Amino acid sequence: MNINKETTVGVLGAGTMGSGIAQVAAAYGHKVILVDSDAEALERSKEKLAKVMARLIEKGKITSEDSESLQERIERTTSLPRFRECGFVVEAIIENLDIKKQIFSKMEDFVKDDTVIATNTSSLSIASISSAFRHPERFLGVHFFNPVPLMPLVEVIPSFITNQEIEENVYNLIKDWGKIPVLAKDTPGFIVNRVARPFYSEALRLLEEGIADVGTIDWAMKEIGGFRMGPFELMDYIGHDVNYVVTETIFKQFYYDPRFKPSISQLRLLEAGLLGRKSGRGFYDYSENAEEIIPFDDLELGTQIFGRILSMLINEACDAILMGVATPEDIELAMTKGVNYPQGLLSWCDEIGAEIILDTLKNLQTEYGEDRYRPNVLLKRMVREGKRFFG
Ligand SMILES: NC(=O)c1ccc[n+]([C@@H]2O[C@H](COP(=O)([O-])OP(=O)(O)OC[C@H]3O[C@@H](n4cnc5c(N)ncnc54)[C@H](O)[C@@H]3O)[C@@H](O)[C@H]2O)c1
């Protein structure tokens, strides 16, 4: 089946991600069938879209006619068999392997034989979900980022049995939707959630060792590194329930490689229910009378913090290339368009010099004697052969 504008698109799950995916598909012109087991979630999703559309009309970004027809193209229902008329279905329900497998196995009884089915999972393997299918060659991962209408990146993740034509068709469709697709291998965390781990974990390590406080580390990454948010601000924004669980899942899936070790300080916040912005307190206090945190804006310390976190990030990007997770070009796109890094990690490495990054990692490894800091073999080869990633 060739998926195009005439194809009816099904979206399962009307929460944060499913609502966004339905909006993007309807904006492109598809008829969309949005299914959720909870009728109230469907109602909330409808109301939220109406508000978003009203804002877009106000800003002059969409006409009221276009907004109306977009909203009319989305049918909302609790009936799974409505997917019978869909040529492409994207699932965005709760992140639970057994529940996802159960629903896919049921869904295959209703959909056409050539309907393409995708999951928006962040952390489960595509292969493990595909075991629920009688026809797993029609199934793949399409990982959107939150908020879906605004974030351009989509990771496309075929399993090793996904039909190649289907993979290409979905890749092109995502492009037609105005998004930037990157191709990722079915490995833990795909590209973004794998490569970005040290942004959080090395910041947490610096904090736990008492090298700097939360405000200073965030200051260093923003002022010296140019990142939009510091690691602690970002973890508070994502929520420690989500961020910690992603780290823990990736750690387990990598057979407890110390590079991905979760942090006890973050676990303690989670245990105490201090989830970040959404609970009013995480690393920062978001209450009205909260004391302002003033960073220790020492340039030398800041440069040391930034250099250490960036070197760990570049090391992880090298590993993703080495292990064939994605191409260097797609890794650059993933980190700049999926998590808004100010520059691609590999071009940053070229600019600073791979030998400086390697030296930073070697020094850390010698100092700590921990495998966590082992320089990636690709980075070592780049230095030995005097190579750059680009140009
Ligand atoms: N929130 C994010 O930032 C983000 C980013 C990328 C990927 N994801 C992934 O997207 C998926 C959805 O996440 P979310 O944040 O939108 O969740 P959410 O909790 O906002 O929404 C999930 C929706 O699925 C519905 N649902 C649950 N079980 C169902 C079932 N059996 N049948 C029908 N509907 C069911 C719920 O009623 C709810 O409306 C997860 O796999 C998550 O890992 C989330």
Short mmCIF file of C-alpha atoms and ligand atoms in Angstrom, two decimals:
data_model
loop_
_atom_site.label_atom_id
_atom_site.label_comp_id
_atom_site.label_asym_id
_atom_site.label_seq_id
_atom_site.Cartn_x
_atom_site.Cartn_y
_atom_site.Cartn_z
CA MET A 1 0.00 0.00 0.00
CA ASN A 2 1.28 3.44 -0.89
CA ILE A 3 0.47 5.95 1.84
CA ASN A 4 -0.41 9.39 0.48
CA LYS A 5 -2.70 12.35 1.20
CA GLU A 6 -5.77 10.26 0.35
CA THR A 7 -4.88 7.65 2.98
CA THR A 8 -6.95 7.68 6.15
CA VAL A 9 -4.59 7.82 9.12
CA GLY A 10 -5.42 6.17 12.44
CA VAL A 11 -3.95 7.41 15.72
CA LEU A 12 -4.29 5.29 18.84
CA GLY A 13 -4.08 7.28 22.09
CA ALA A 14 -5.39 10.82 22.44
CA GLY A 15 -2.88 11.99 25.05
CA THR A 16 -0.02 14.44 24.65
CA MET A 17 1.64 12.69 21.71
CA GLY A 18 -1.37 11.16 19.94
CA SER A 19 -3.23 14.49 19.88
CA GLY A 20 -0.18 16.18 18.34
CA ILE A 21 0.29 13.45 15.73
CA ALA A 22 -3.42 13.66 14.80
CA GLN A 23 -3.09 17.46 14.39
CA VAL A 24 -0.03 17.16 12.14
CA ALA A 25 -1.63 14.44 9.96
CA ALA A 26 -4.88 16.44 9.63
CA ALA A 27 -2.92 19.61 8.83
CA TYR A 28 -1.34 17.78 5.90
CA GLY A 29 -4.80 16.84 4.64
CA HIS A 30 -5.41 13.27 5.81
CA LYS A 31 -8.70 12.17 7.23
CA VAL A 32 -7.75 11.07 10.78
CA ILE A 33 -9.43 8.58 13.08
CA LEU A 34 -8.30 9.19 16.66
CA VAL A 35 -9.07 6.32 19.04
CA ASP A 36 -8.72 6.27 22.82
CA SER A 37 -10.27 3.89 25.36
CA ASP A 38 -11.07 6.92 27.52
CA ALA A 39 -13.88 9.10 26.14
CA GLU A 40 -12.81 11.97 28.39
CA ALA A 41 -9.29 11.92 26.93
CA LEU A 42 -10.89 12.32 23.48
CA GLU A 43 -12.92 15.27 24.68
CA ARG A 44 -9.87 16.90 26.30
CA SER A 45 -7.91 16.41 23.10
CA LYS A 46 -10.69 18.06 21.08
CA GLU A 47 -10.86 21.06 23.40
CA LYS A 48 -7.10 21.47 23.41
CA LEU A 49 -6.93 21.43 19.61
CA ALA A 50 -9.69 24.05 19.40
CA LYS A 51 -7.63 26.30 21.71
CA VAL A 52 -4.45 25.78 19.69
CA MET A 53 -6.33 26.59 16.48
CA ALA A 54 -7.84 29.75 17.99
CA ARG A 55 -4.33 30.92 18.91
CA LEU A 56 -3.03 30.17 15.39
CA ILE A 57 -5.92 32.15 13.87
CA GLU A 58 -5.18 35.04 16.23
CA LYS A 59 -1.55 35.03 15.13
CA GLY A 60 -2.61 34.95 11.48
CA LYS A 61 -0.93 31.59 10.89
CA ILE A 62 -4.08 29.81 9.70
CA THR A 63 -7.43 30.99 8.35
CA SER A 64 -10.60 30.13 10.24
CA GLU A 65 -11.78 28.09 7.21
CA ASP A 66 -8.58 26.00 7.24
CA SER A 67 -8.80 25.58 10.99
CA GLU A 68 -12.39 24.41 10.71
CA SER A 69 -11.68 21.91 7.94
CA LEU A 70 -8.60 20.62 9.81
CA GLN A 71 -10.72 19.96 12.90
CA GLU A 72 -13.49 18.38 10.84
CA ARG A 73 -11.00 15.93 9.35
CA ILE A 74 -10.41 14.37 12.80
CA GLU A 75 -12.96 11.77 13.91
CA ARG A 76 -12.75 10.79 17.58
CA THR A 77 -14.01 7.45 18.82
CA THR A 78 -13.50 4.76 21.45
CA SER A 79 -14.06 2.04 18.83
CA LEU A 80 -10.87 0.27 17.74
CA PRO A 81 -12.56 -1.40 14.72
CA ARG A 82 -12.84 2.09 13.15
CA PHE A 83 -9.22 1.53 12.10
CA ARG A 84 -10.66 -0.79 9.42
CA GLU A 85 -10.60 2.09 6.93
CA CYS A 86 -7.05 3.28 7.74
CA GLY A 87 -3.99 2.74 5.55
CA PHE A 88 -1.58 3.93 8.22
CA VAL A 89 -1.96 3.71 12.01
CA VAL A 90 0.32 5.33 14.62
CA GLU A 91 0.10 4.12 18.21
CA ALA A 92 0.79 6.51 21.12
CA ILE A 93 -0.67 4.85 24.22
CA ILE A 94 0.94 4.12 27.58
CA GLU A 95 4.62 3.02 27.52
CA ASN A 96 4.01 -0.59 28.54
CA LEU A 97 5.17 -3.53 26.43
CA ASP A 98 2.40 -5.97 27.40
CA ILE A 99 -0.39 -3.43 26.85
CA LYS A 100 1.04 -2.33 23.48
CA LYS A 101 1.41 -5.97 22.34
CA GLN A 102 -2.12 -6.83 23.44
CA ILE A 103 -3.67 -3.93 21.54
CA PHE A 104 -1.64 -4.57 18.35
CA SER A 105 -2.64 -8.21 18.36
CA LYS A 106 -6.30 -7.13 18.64
CA MET A 107 -5.87 -4.38 16.03
CA GLU A 108 -4.56 -6.80 13.42
CA ASP A 109 -8.00 -8.48 13.39
CA PHE A 110 -9.61 -5.27 12.14
CA VAL A 111 -7.15 -3.54 9.84
CA LYS A 112 -6.57 -4.37 6.18
CA ASP A 113 -3.74 -6.75 5.30
CA ASP A 114 -1.67 -3.93 3.82
CA THR A 115 -2.24 -1.31 6.54
CA VAL A 116 1.10 0.04 7.79
CA ILE A 117 1.36 0.22 11.59
CA ALA A 118 3.80 2.30 13.65
CA THR A 119 4.57 2.87 17.32
CA ASN A 120 5.70 6.10 18.95
CA THR A 121 7.50 4.27 21.77
CA SER A 122 10.43 6.13 23.35
CA SER A 123 12.18 3.23 25.01
CA LEU A 124 10.79 -0.17 24.05
CA SER A 125 12.48 -2.18 21.32
CA ILE A 126 10.60 -2.28 18.02
CA ALA A 127 11.51 -5.97 17.71
CA SER A 128 9.86 -6.81 21.06
CA ILE A 129 6.59 -5.10 20.07
CA SER A 130 6.71 -6.64 16.58
CA SER A 131 6.44 -10.12 18.11
CA ALA A 132 2.73 -9.38 18.67
CA PHE A 133 2.06 -9.22 14.90
CA ARG A 134 1.10 -11.92 12.46
CA HIS A 135 2.56 -9.64 9.76
CA PRO A 136 5.48 -7.86 11.49
CA GLU A 137 6.97 -6.71 8.16
CA ARG A 138 4.32 -3.93 8.10
CA PHE A 139 5.41 -2.57 11.47
CA LEU A 140 8.04 0.04 12.46
CA GLY A 141 8.82 2.82 14.95
CA VAL A 142 8.12 6.52 14.28
CA HIS A 143 9.36 8.51 17.25
CA PHE A 144 8.00 12.06 17.44
CA PHE A 145 9.16 14.68 19.95
CA ASN A 146 7.06 16.76 22.31
CA PRO A 147 5.33 19.11 21.40
CA VAL A 148 4.68 17.26 18.12
CA PRO A 149 3.40 20.21 16.03
CA LEU A 150 6.50 22.25 16.93
CA MET A 151 9.37 19.76 17.06
CA PRO A 152 10.59 18.95 13.55
CA LEU A 153 12.46 15.70 14.25
CA VAL A 154 11.02 12.21 13.78
CA GLU A 155 13.16 9.10 14.26
CA VAL A 156 12.10 6.34 11.85
CA ILE A 157 13.05 2.94 13.25
CA PRO A 158 12.54 -0.19 11.18
CA SER A 159 12.92 -3.52 12.93
CA PHE A 160 15.09 -6.08 11.19
CA ILE A 161 11.99 -7.56 9.57
CA THR A 162 10.28 -4.34 8.44
CA ASN A 163 9.66 -4.32 4.68
CA GLN A 164 12.06 -1.85 3.07
CA GLU A 165 9.45 -0.31 0.75
CA ILE A 166 7.23 0.36 3.76
CA GLU A 167 10.15 1.96 5.58
CA GLU A 168 10.86 4.25 2.58
CA ASN A 169 7.17 5.09 2.18
CA VAL A 170 6.85 6.13 5.84
CA TYR A 171 10.14 8.09 5.69
CA ASN A 172 8.85 10.07 2.68
CA LEU A 173 5.44 10.57 4.26
CA ILE A 174 7.04 12.08 7.39
CA LYS A 175 8.91 14.49 5.09
CA ASP A 176 5.64 15.38 3.33
CA TRP A 177 4.16 16.16 6.74
CA GLY A 178 6.84 18.88 7.02
CA LYS A 179 8.97 16.98 9.50
CA ILE A 180 12.65 15.99 9.41
CA PRO A 181 12.98 12.20 9.42
CA VAL A 182 16.18 10.45 10.50
CA LEU A 183 16.77 6.74 10.20
CA ALA A 184 17.75 4.93 13.41
CA LYS A 185 18.65 1.34 14.18
CA ASP A 186 16.44 -0.52 16.66
CA THR A 187 18.84 -0.02 19.60
CA PRO A 188 18.17 1.33 23.14
CA GLY A 189 17.17 5.02 23.11
CA PHE A 190 17.44 5.13 19.28
CA ILE A 191 19.52 8.27 18.52
CA VAL A 192 18.41 11.19 20.69
CA ASN A 193 17.67 9.43 23.96
CA ARG A 194 20.95 7.50 23.73
CA VAL A 195 23.34 10.27 22.67
CA ALA A 196 21.80 12.82 25.09
CA ARG A 197 22.26 10.69 28.23
CA PRO A 198 25.55 12.36 29.38
CA PHE A 199 23.92 15.80 29.27
CA TYR A 200 22.00 14.67 32.36
CA SER A 201 24.21 12.00 33.88
CA GLU A 202 27.52 13.91 33.80
CA ALA A 203 25.82 17.01 35.21
CA LEU A 204 24.41 14.86 38.02
CA ARG A 205 27.85 13.36 38.62
CA LEU A 206 29.43 16.83 38.88
CA LEU A 207 26.73 17.82 41.36
CA GLU A 208 27.08 14.66 43.46
CA GLU A 209 30.85 15.11 43.68
CA GLY A 210 30.34 18.68 44.85
CA ILE A 211 32.32 20.13 41.93
CA ALA A 212 29.56 22.69 41.34
CA ASP A 213 25.97 23.33 42.31
CA VAL A 214 22.84 23.10 40.15
CA GLY A 215 22.77 26.81 39.25
CA THR A 216 26.45 26.91 38.30
CA ILE A 217 26.27 23.82 36.07
CA ASP A 218 23.17 25.19 34.31
CA TRP A 219 24.87 28.57 33.93
CA ALA A 220 27.98 26.96 32.40
CA MET A 221 26.02 24.94 29.85
CA LYS A 222 23.93 27.95 28.81
CA GLU A 223 26.44 30.78 28.93
CA ILE A 224 29.55 28.94 27.79
CA GLY A 225 27.98 26.05 25.87
CA GLY A 226 25.10 27.98 24.28
CA PHE A 227 22.46 25.38 25.24
CA ARG A 228 18.94 26.76 25.58
CA MET A 229 18.39 25.11 28.95
CA GLY A 230 20.79 23.78 31.54
CA PRO A 231 20.68 20.05 32.40
CA PHE A 232 18.86 20.57 35.72
CA GLU A 233 16.32 22.99 34.25
CA LEU A 234 15.72 20.49 31.47
CA MET A 235 15.36 17.49 33.80
CA ASP A 236 12.88 19.50 35.91
CA TYR A 237 10.99 20.39 32.72
CA ILE A 238 10.87 16.81 31.39
CA GLY A 239 9.92 15.48 34.84
CA HIS A 240 12.13 13.16 36.90
CA ASP A 241 9.61 10.35 36.59
CA VAL A 242 10.09 10.35 32.81
CA ASN A 243 13.79 11.30 32.64
CA TYR A 244 14.98 8.87 35.34
CA VAL A 245 13.00 5.97 33.88
CA VAL A 246 14.44 6.57 30.39
CA THR A 247 17.97 6.52 31.86
CA GLU A 248 17.27 3.39 33.89
CA THR A 249 15.70 1.59 30.90
CA ILE A 250 18.66 2.42 28.66
CA PHE A 251 21.12 1.35 31.40
CA LYS A 252 19.40 -2.02 31.73
CA GLN A 253 19.13 -2.52 27.96
CA PHE A 254 22.89 -1.89 27.64
CA TYR A 255 23.56 -4.69 30.11
CA TYR A 256 24.45 -2.22 32.87
CA ASP A 257 27.21 -0.41 31.00
CA PRO A 258 28.53 2.20 33.52
CA ARG A 259 28.35 4.88 30.79
CA PHE A 260 24.59 4.95 31.32
CA LYS A 261 24.45 4.55 35.11
CA PRO A 262 21.48 6.41 36.65
CA SER A 263 21.98 8.84 39.54
CA ILE A 264 20.96 8.26 43.14
CA SER A 265 20.26 11.99 43.66
CA GLN A 266 17.73 11.94 40.85
CA LEU A 267 16.18 8.75 42.22
CA ARG A 268 15.79 10.41 45.64
CA LEU A 269 13.90 13.33 44.05
CA LEU A 270 11.64 10.88 42.27
CA GLU A 271 11.05 8.88 45.47
CA ALA A 272 10.12 12.06 47.31
CA GLY A 273 7.64 13.04 44.59
CA LEU A 274 9.68 16.10 43.61
CA LEU A 275 9.11 15.54 39.93
CA GLY A 276 10.13 19.00 38.69
CA ARG A 277 7.99 21.78 37.23
CA LYS A 278 4.81 19.72 37.19
CA SER A 279 4.96 19.06 40.95
CA GLY A 280 6.23 22.55 41.83
CA ARG A 281 9.65 21.36 42.92
CA GLY A 282 12.55 19.36 41.56
CA PHE A 283 16.14 20.57 41.57
CA TYR A 284 14.61 24.04 41.60
CA ASP A 285 11.74 25.36 43.70
CA TYR A 286 8.97 26.76 41.47
CA SER A 287 6.88 28.32 44.23
CA GLU A 288 6.28 32.06 44.22
CA ASN A 289 8.51 32.92 47.15
CA ALA A 290 11.34 30.61 46.16
CA GLU A 291 14.83 31.88 46.79
CA GLU A 292 16.69 32.82 43.62
CA ILE A 293 19.64 30.55 42.85
CA ILE A 294 22.74 32.54 42.01
CA PRO A 295 25.40 30.70 40.01
CA PHE A 296 29.07 30.90 40.86
CA ASP A 297 30.01 32.39 37.50
CA ASP A 298 33.68 31.45 37.50
CA LEU A 299 34.83 31.16 33.88
CA GLU A 300 37.50 28.56 34.57
CA LEU A 301 35.13 26.29 36.49
CA GLY A 302 32.39 26.84 33.89
CA THR A 303 34.72 25.90 31.04
CA GLN A 304 35.76 22.76 32.90
CA ILE A 305 32.09 21.76 33.44
CA PHE A 306 31.15 22.44 29.82
CA GLY A 307 34.23 20.63 28.47
CA ARG A 308 33.54 17.55 30.55
CA ILE A 309 29.84 17.24 29.61
CA LEU A 310 30.46 18.05 25.93
CA SER A 311 33.30 15.50 25.68
CA MET A 312 31.01 12.81 27.11
CA LEU A 313 28.27 13.77 24.61
CA ILE A 314 30.71 13.65 21.67
CA ASN A 315 31.99 10.26 22.90
CA GLU A 316 28.40 8.95 22.82
CA ALA A 317 27.79 10.38 19.33
CA CYS A 318 30.97 8.56 18.17
CA ASP A 319 29.66 5.32 19.65
CA ALA A 320 26.35 5.74 17.81
CA ILE A 321 28.27 5.99 14.51
CA LEU A 322 30.59 3.11 15.41
CA MET A 323 27.66 0.84 16.22
CA GLY A 324 25.77 1.81 13.06
CA VAL A 325 22.85 3.41 14.91
CA ALA A 326 22.67 6.22 12.33
CA THR A 327 24.76 8.19 9.85
CA PRO A 328 26.84 11.16 11.09
CA GLU A 329 24.50 13.52 9.17
CA ASP A 330 21.41 12.04 10.87
CA ILE A 331 23.06 12.22 14.31
CA GLU A 332 23.71 15.94 13.75
CA LEU A 333 20.09 16.48 12.68
CA ALA A 334 18.76 14.43 15.59
CA MET A 335 20.55 16.46 18.26
CA THR A 336 19.88 19.89 16.74
CA LYS A 337 16.26 19.27 15.67
CA GLY A 338 15.12 16.83 18.38
CA VAL A 339 16.65 18.43 21.50
CA ASN A 340 17.66 21.85 20.14
CA TYR A 341 21.41 21.54 20.73
CA PRO A 342 23.10 24.74 19.52
CA GLN A 343 25.40 22.78 17.23
CA GLY A 344 25.77 19.21 16.00
CA LEU A 345 28.09 17.24 18.31
CA LEU A 346 30.31 15.96 15.49
CA SER A 347 30.86 19.36 13.87
CA TRP A 348 31.54 20.66 17.40
CA CYS A 349 34.20 17.95 17.74
CA ASP A 350 35.73 19.01 14.39
CA GLU A 351 35.75 22.62 15.55
CA ILE A 352 37.34 22.00 18.96
CA GLY A 353 39.63 19.24 17.72
CA ALA A 354 39.11 15.52 18.32
CA GLU A 355 42.47 15.33 20.15
CA ILE A 356 41.25 17.81 22.80
CA ILE A 357 38.07 15.78 23.36
CA LEU A 358 40.12 12.58 23.54
CA ASP A 359 42.55 14.15 26.05
CA THR A 360 39.66 15.27 28.28
CA LEU A 361 38.25 11.74 28.31
CA LYS A 362 41.65 10.11 28.86
CA ASN A 363 42.33 12.43 31.80
CA LEU A 364 38.96 11.59 33.35
CA GLN A 365 39.53 7.88 32.85
CA THR A 366 43.00 8.06 34.43
CA GLU A 367 41.77 10.20 37.31
CA TYR A 368 38.72 8.07 38.14
CA GLY A 369 39.82 4.67 36.84
CA GLU A 370 36.22 4.15 35.72
CA ASP A 371 35.06 2.49 32.53
CA ARG A 372 32.37 5.18 32.30
CA TYR A 373 34.97 7.56 30.82
CA ARG A 374 36.56 5.18 28.30
CA PRO A 375 37.15 7.03 25.03
CA ASN A 376 35.29 5.56 22.10
CA VAL A 377 37.41 3.65 19.61
CA LEU A 378 36.13 5.76 16.70
CA LEU A 379 37.31 8.93 18.45
CA LYS A 380 40.74 7.33 19.01
CA ARG A 381 40.93 6.35 15.33
CA MET A 382 39.93 9.84 14.20
CA VAL A 383 42.80 11.33 16.21
CA ARG A 384 45.31 8.67 15.12
CA GLU A 385 44.43 9.18 11.46
CA GLY A 386 44.06 12.98 11.76
CA LYS A 387 40.51 12.77 10.40
CA ARG A 388 37.49 15.04 10.74
CA PHE A 389 33.81 14.07 10.61
CA PHE A 390 32.96 16.68 7.97
CA GLY A 391 34.90 18.53 5.30
N1 LIG B 1 5.32 12.62 26.28
C1 LIG B 1 6.47 12.66 25.61
O1 LIG B 1 7.27 13.59 25.74
C2 LIG B 1 6.80 11.55 24.64
C3 LIG B 1 7.76 11.78 23.65
C4 LIG B 1 8.03 10.78 22.71
C5 LIG B 1 7.37 9.56 22.80
N2 LIG B 1 6.44 9.34 23.81
C6 LIG B 1 5.74 8.04 23.82
O2 LIG B 1 4.44 8.21 23.29
C7 LIG B 1 3.52 7.32 23.92
C8 LIG B 1 2.37 8.11 24.54
O3 LIG B 1 2.88 9.05 25.45
P1 LIG B 1 2.02 10.31 25.94
O4 LIG B 1 2.94 11.17 26.71
O5 LIG B 1 1.23 10.87 24.82
O6 LIG B 1 1.01 9.59 26.97
P2 LIG B 1 -0.36 10.15 27.59
O7 LIG B 1 -0.49 9.52 28.93
O8 LIG B 1 -0.43 11.63 27.47
O9 LIG B 1 -1.49 9.54 26.62
C9 LIG B 1 -1.75 8.18 26.49
C10 LIG B 1 -3.20 8.01 26.03
O10 LIG B 1 -3.37 6.62 25.70
C11 LIG B 1 -4.66 6.22 26.18
N3 LIG B 1 -4.61 4.77 26.34
C12 LIG B 1 -3.91 4.08 27.28
N4 LIG B 1 -4.13 2.74 27.09
C13 LIG B 1 -4.95 2.62 26.03
C14 LIG B 1 -5.52 1.51 25.35
N5 LIG B 1 -5.27 0.26 25.75
N6 LIG B 1 -6.34 1.74 24.29
C15 LIG B 1 -6.59 3.00 23.88
N7 LIG B 1 -6.09 4.09 24.49
C16 LIG B 1 -5.27 3.89 25.55
C17 LIG B 1 -4.86 6.98 27.46
O11 LIG B 1 -6.24 7.09 27.76
C18 LIG B 1 -4.22 8.33 27.13
O12 LIG B 1 -5.17 9.23 26.61
C19 LIG B 1 4.34 6.50 24.91
O13 LIG B 1 4.76 5.32 24.29
C20 LIG B 1 5.54 7.43 25.18
O14 LIG B 1 6.69 6.71 25.60
C21 LIG B 1 6.14 10.31 24.71
#
